[in-house]
């Protein structure tokens, strides 16, 4: 297999000029996403640059406890991002979302490292950090969709929920249809992705390994492993996140106390 072809910073900068396309479309269609997208891109660039430097140090150090601490930091930042993008208040939801991501991601990452890949040392940063990043990265978007749908349903179908409560239903029973619908909508993209993987799409992990010079068959086995792990984590984290979030947002009468946070637009 050939070696990885490097990309110069000038080539990357030149390629980034295509961002003018979504900027133009945002203003033309009045999408109001330019400011948020600009902040996200700048943050992504700075974070990737810093993480690139840090990961080189982390890979050289390769300390299992430092790796696990970094995993916890990734979970906390991910939970914060989920709540922010879902436009929901941080204080009541940060702990439930962090817990749901942590108790699903950490066991899965340790299981993959200990029983499948078996690197030496066992919790090698080369494997632990990228695998955790792929699991969390894929689960963040589905958590955002699920939270938006869940709390959106309480606003849009308020009379249905309160009617069930008035008839003697528990908050858990009355909210069950909303939770079910939120999970179904959140996992629809991954279900469609799994159904077309290999024919319509070549997923990121497989593509990255092939571009890095790995055998396609080795890349396929890694991709199958990570897709199964992502699917398991999505279902598990969504179930835990929605139930814990709902529990922390209900008052004694069963009324939902959390509302969406209105944010300004950059639309002219």
PDB file of C-alpha atoms in Angstrom, residues 27-169:
ATOM      1  CA  UNK A  27     -27.948  34.847   3.077  1.00  0.00           C
ATOM      2  CA  UNK A  28     -29.946  34.038  -0.061  1.00  0.00           C
ATOM      3  CA  UNK A  29     -32.337  31.698   1.756  1.00  0.00           C
ATOM      4  CA  UNK A  30     -32.235  33.696   5.020  1.00  0.00           C
ATOM      5  CA  UNK A  31     -31.200  30.612   6.980  1.00  0.00           C
ATOM      6  CA  UNK A  32     -29.522  32.663   9.693  1.00  0.00           C
ATOM      7  CA  UNK A  33     -26.654  30.211  10.208  1.00  0.00           C
ATOM      8  CA  UNK A  34     -23.630  32.295   9.176  1.00  0.00           C
ATOM      9  CA  UNK A  35     -22.664  33.540  12.627  1.00  0.00           C
ATOM     10  CA  UNK A  36     -23.135  30.149  14.301  1.00  0.00           C
ATOM     11  CA  UNK A  37     -21.334  28.353  11.465  1.00  0.00           C
ATOM     12  CA  UNK A  38     -18.413  30.809  11.570  1.00  0.00           C
ATOM     13  CA  UNK A  39     -18.010  30.323  15.313  1.00  0.00           C
ATOM     14  CA  UNK A  40     -18.223  26.540  14.897  1.00  0.00           C
ATOM     15  CA  UNK A  41     -15.620  26.486  12.104  1.00  0.00           C
ATOM     16  CA  UNK A  42     -13.195  28.738  13.980  1.00  0.00           C
ATOM     17  CA  UNK A  43     -13.613  26.652  17.134  1.00  0.00           C
ATOM     18  CA  UNK A  44     -13.173  23.441  15.149  1.00  0.00           C
ATOM     19  CA  UNK A  45      -9.965  24.738  13.534  1.00  0.00           C
ATOM     20  CA  UNK A  46      -8.457  25.911  16.806  1.00  0.00           C
ATOM     21  CA  UNK A  47      -9.506  22.783  18.684  1.00  0.00           C
ATOM     22  CA  UNK A  48      -8.175  20.439  15.996  1.00  0.00           C
ATOM     23  CA  UNK A  49      -4.857  22.301  15.883  1.00  0.00           C
ATOM     24  CA  UNK A  50      -4.503  22.173  19.667  1.00  0.00           C
ATOM     25  CA  UNK A  51      -5.665  18.553  19.837  1.00  0.00           C
ATOM     26  CA  UNK A  52      -3.229  17.599  17.081  1.00  0.00           C
ATOM     27  CA  UNK A  53      -0.354  18.963  19.158  1.00  0.00           C
ATOM     28  CA  UNK A  54      -1.763  17.473  22.351  1.00  0.00           C
ATOM     29  CA  UNK A  55      -2.404  14.034  20.831  1.00  0.00           C
ATOM     30  CA  UNK A  56       1.189  13.771  19.643  1.00  0.00           C
ATOM     31  CA  UNK A  57       2.250  14.368  23.248  1.00  0.00           C
ATOM     32  CA  UNK A  58      -0.491  12.011  24.499  1.00  0.00           C
ATOM     33  CA  UNK A  59       0.598   9.227  22.136  1.00  0.00           C
ATOM     34  CA  UNK A  60       4.218   9.584  23.270  1.00  0.00           C
ATOM     35  CA  UNK A  61       3.233   9.646  26.954  1.00  0.00           C
ATOM     36  CA  UNK A  62       0.675   6.823  26.552  1.00  0.00           C
ATOM     37  CA  UNK A  63      -0.390   6.836  30.219  1.00  0.00           C
ATOM     38  CA  UNK A  64      -3.615   4.892  30.844  1.00  0.00           C
ATOM     39  CA  UNK A  65      -4.867   7.236  33.563  1.00  0.00           C
ATOM     40  CA  UNK A  66      -4.165  10.342  31.467  1.00  0.00           C
ATOM     41  CA  UNK A  67      -6.036   8.691  28.583  1.00  0.00           C
ATOM     42  CA  UNK A  68      -9.056   7.972  30.804  1.00  0.00           C
ATOM     43  CA  UNK A  69      -9.050  11.550  32.141  1.00  0.00           C
ATOM     44  CA  UNK A  70      -9.033  12.817  28.556  1.00  0.00           C
ATOM     45  CA  UNK A  71     -11.975  10.511  27.819  1.00  0.00           C
ATOM     46  CA  UNK A  72     -13.917  12.065  30.717  1.00  0.00           C
ATOM     47  CA  UNK A  73     -13.093  15.550  29.378  1.00  0.00           C
ATOM     48  CA  UNK A  74     -14.383  14.525  25.937  1.00  0.00           C
ATOM     49  CA  UNK A  75     -17.645  13.320  27.492  1.00  0.00           C
ATOM     50  CA  UNK A  76     -18.152  16.532  29.480  1.00  0.00           C
ATOM     51  CA  UNK A  77     -17.482  18.779  26.478  1.00  0.00           C
ATOM     52  CA  UNK A  78     -19.713  16.597  24.308  1.00  0.00           C
ATOM     53  CA  UNK A  79     -22.595  16.816  26.785  1.00  0.00           C
ATOM     54  CA  UNK A  80     -22.229  20.592  26.946  1.00  0.00           C
ATOM     55  CA  UNK A  81     -22.316  20.781  23.154  1.00  0.00           C
ATOM     56  CA  UNK A  82     -25.443  18.597  22.932  1.00  0.00           C
ATOM     57  CA  UNK A  83     -27.399  20.809  25.309  1.00  0.00           C
ATOM     58  CA  UNK A  84     -26.182  24.024  23.675  1.00  0.00           C
ATOM     59  CA  UNK A  85     -27.081  22.909  20.144  1.00  0.00           C
ATOM     60  CA  UNK A  86     -30.465  21.595  21.323  1.00  0.00           C
ATOM     61  CA  UNK A  87     -31.064  25.132  22.719  1.00  0.00           C
ATOM     62  CA  UNK A  88     -31.927  23.850  26.173  1.00  0.00           C
ATOM     63  CA  UNK A  89     -30.762  25.090  29.619  1.00  0.00           C
ATOM     64  CA  UNK A  90     -27.438  23.701  30.837  1.00  0.00           C
ATOM     65  CA  UNK A  91     -27.962  23.461  34.591  1.00  0.00           C
ATOM     66  CA  UNK A  92     -30.707  20.806  34.798  1.00  0.00           C
ATOM     67  CA  UNK A  93     -29.490  18.720  31.839  1.00  0.00           C
ATOM     68  CA  UNK A  94     -25.685  18.699  31.989  1.00  0.00           C
ATOM     69  CA  UNK A  95     -25.466  15.921  34.593  1.00  0.00           C
ATOM     70  CA  UNK A  96     -28.056  13.612  32.907  1.00  0.00           C
ATOM     71  CA  UNK A  97     -26.487  13.951  29.457  1.00  0.00           C
ATOM     72  CA  UNK A  98     -22.925  13.560  30.766  1.00  0.00           C
ATOM     73  CA  UNK A  99     -23.954  10.473  32.739  1.00  0.00           C
ATOM     74  CA  UNK A 100     -25.750   8.898  29.772  1.00  0.00           C
ATOM     75  CA  UNK A 101     -22.713   9.390  27.521  1.00  0.00           C
ATOM     76  CA  UNK A 102     -20.248   8.256  30.182  1.00  0.00           C
ATOM     77  CA  UNK A 103     -21.941   5.027  31.261  1.00  0.00           C
ATOM     78  CA  UNK A 104     -22.343   3.935  27.654  1.00  0.00           C
ATOM     79  CA  UNK A 105     -19.105   5.174  26.037  1.00  0.00           C
ATOM     80  CA  UNK A 106     -16.571   4.133  28.685  1.00  0.00           C
ATOM     81  CA  UNK A 107     -17.617   0.434  28.936  1.00  0.00           C
ATOM     82  CA  UNK A 108     -17.793   0.130  25.140  1.00  0.00           C
ATOM     83  CA  UNK A 109     -14.343   1.660  24.637  1.00  0.00           C
ATOM     84  CA  UNK A 110     -12.837  -0.562  27.328  1.00  0.00           C
ATOM     85  CA  UNK A 111     -14.585  -3.612  25.852  1.00  0.00           C
ATOM     86  CA  UNK A 112     -13.193  -2.908  22.375  1.00  0.00           C
ATOM     87  CA  UNK A 113      -9.673  -2.348  23.715  1.00  0.00           C
ATOM     88  CA  UNK A 114      -9.664  -5.292  26.136  1.00  0.00           C
ATOM     89  CA  UNK A 115     -11.439  -7.997  24.107  1.00  0.00           C
ATOM     90  CA  UNK A 116     -11.202  -7.068  20.425  1.00  0.00           C
ATOM     91  CA  UNK A 117      -8.130  -5.006  19.507  1.00  0.00           C
ATOM     92  CA  UNK A 118      -5.955  -5.890  22.541  1.00  0.00           C
ATOM     93  CA  UNK A 119      -3.272  -3.242  21.969  1.00  0.00           C
ATOM     94  CA  UNK A 120      -0.088  -3.095  23.991  1.00  0.00           C
ATOM     95  CA  UNK A 121      -0.311  -1.284  26.335  1.00  0.00           C
ATOM     96  CA  UNK A 122      -3.969  -2.218  26.783  1.00  0.00           C
ATOM     97  CA  UNK A 123      -5.415   1.308  26.937  1.00  0.00           C
ATOM     98  CA  UNK A 124      -3.167   2.748  24.259  1.00  0.00           C
ATOM     99  CA  UNK A 125      -3.959   6.348  23.319  1.00  0.00           C
ATOM    100  CA  UNK A 126      -3.596   5.418  19.646  1.00  0.00           C
ATOM    101  CA  UNK A 127      -6.741   3.304  19.885  1.00  0.00           C
ATOM    102  CA  UNK A 128      -8.652   4.518  22.957  1.00  0.00           C
ATOM    103  CA  UNK A 129      -8.893   8.198  22.012  1.00  0.00           C
ATOM    104  CA  UNK A 130      -9.913   7.821  18.311  1.00  0.00           C
ATOM    105  CA  UNK A 131     -12.461   5.081  19.116  1.00  0.00           C
ATOM    106  CA  UNK A 132     -13.985   7.159  21.905  1.00  0.00           C
ATOM    107  CA  UNK A 133     -14.076  10.154  19.566  1.00  0.00           C
ATOM    108  CA  UNK A 134     -15.951   8.219  16.881  1.00  0.00           C
ATOM    109  CA  UNK A 135     -18.477   6.838  19.361  1.00  0.00           C
ATOM    110  CA  UNK A 136     -19.128  10.211  20.975  1.00  0.00           C
ATOM    111  CA  UNK A 137     -19.096  12.130  17.703  1.00  0.00           C
ATOM    112  CA  UNK A 138     -21.790   9.954  16.177  1.00  0.00           C
ATOM    113  CA  UNK A 139     -23.914   9.978  19.327  1.00  0.00           C
ATOM    114  CA  UNK A 140     -23.896  13.742  19.866  1.00  0.00           C
ATOM    115  CA  UNK A 141     -26.050  14.525  16.840  1.00  0.00           C
ATOM    116  CA  UNK A 142     -28.648  11.877  17.676  1.00  0.00           C
ATOM    117  CA  UNK A 143     -28.873  13.172  21.255  1.00  0.00           C
ATOM    118  CA  UNK A 144     -29.489  16.698  19.949  1.00  0.00           C
ATOM    119  CA  UNK A 145     -32.287  15.466  17.667  1.00  0.00           C
ATOM    120  CA  UNK A 146     -33.845  13.364  20.435  1.00  0.00           C
ATOM    121  CA  UNK A 147     -33.823  16.183  23.023  1.00  0.00           C
ATOM    122  CA  UNK A 148     -35.287  18.660  20.542  1.00  0.00           C
ATOM    123  CA  UNK A 149     -38.052  16.239  19.610  1.00  0.00           C
ATOM    124  CA  UNK A 150     -38.803  15.283  23.204  1.00  0.00           C
ATOM    125  CA  UNK A 151     -39.127  18.793  24.614  1.00  0.00           C
ATOM    126  CA  UNK A 152     -40.672  20.027  21.372  1.00  0.00           C
ATOM    127  CA  UNK A 153     -43.404  17.411  21.804  1.00  0.00           C
ATOM    128  CA  UNK A 154     -44.175  18.696  25.294  1.00  0.00           C
ATOM    129  CA  UNK A 155     -44.757  22.157  23.827  1.00  0.00           C
ATOM    130  CA  UNK A 156     -46.628  21.075  20.690  1.00  0.00           C
ATOM    131  CA  UNK A 157     -48.681  18.300  22.310  1.00  0.00           C
ATOM    132  CA  UNK A 158     -49.122  19.878  25.722  1.00  0.00           C
ATOM    133  CA  UNK A 159     -52.866  19.211  25.866  1.00  0.00           C
ATOM    134  CA  UNK A 160     -52.337  15.516  25.098  1.00  0.00           C
ATOM    135  CA  UNK A 161     -49.792  15.157  27.909  1.00  0.00           C
ATOM    136  CA  UNK A 162     -51.797  17.136  30.458  1.00  0.00           C
ATOM    137  CA  UNK A 163     -54.959  15.274  29.476  1.00  0.00           C
ATOM    138  CA  UNK A 164     -53.260  11.962  30.269  1.00  0.00           C
ATOM    139  CA  UNK A 165     -52.121  13.341  33.638  1.00  0.00           C
ATOM    140  CA  UNK A 166     -55.639  14.534  34.472  1.00  0.00           C
ATOM    141  CA  UNK A 167     -56.958  11.031  33.796  1.00  0.00           C
ATOM    142  CA  UNK A 168     -54.579   9.621  36.403  1.00  0.00           C
ATOM    143  CA  UNK A 169     -51.629   8.574  34.230  1.00  0.00           C
TER     144      UNK A 169
END
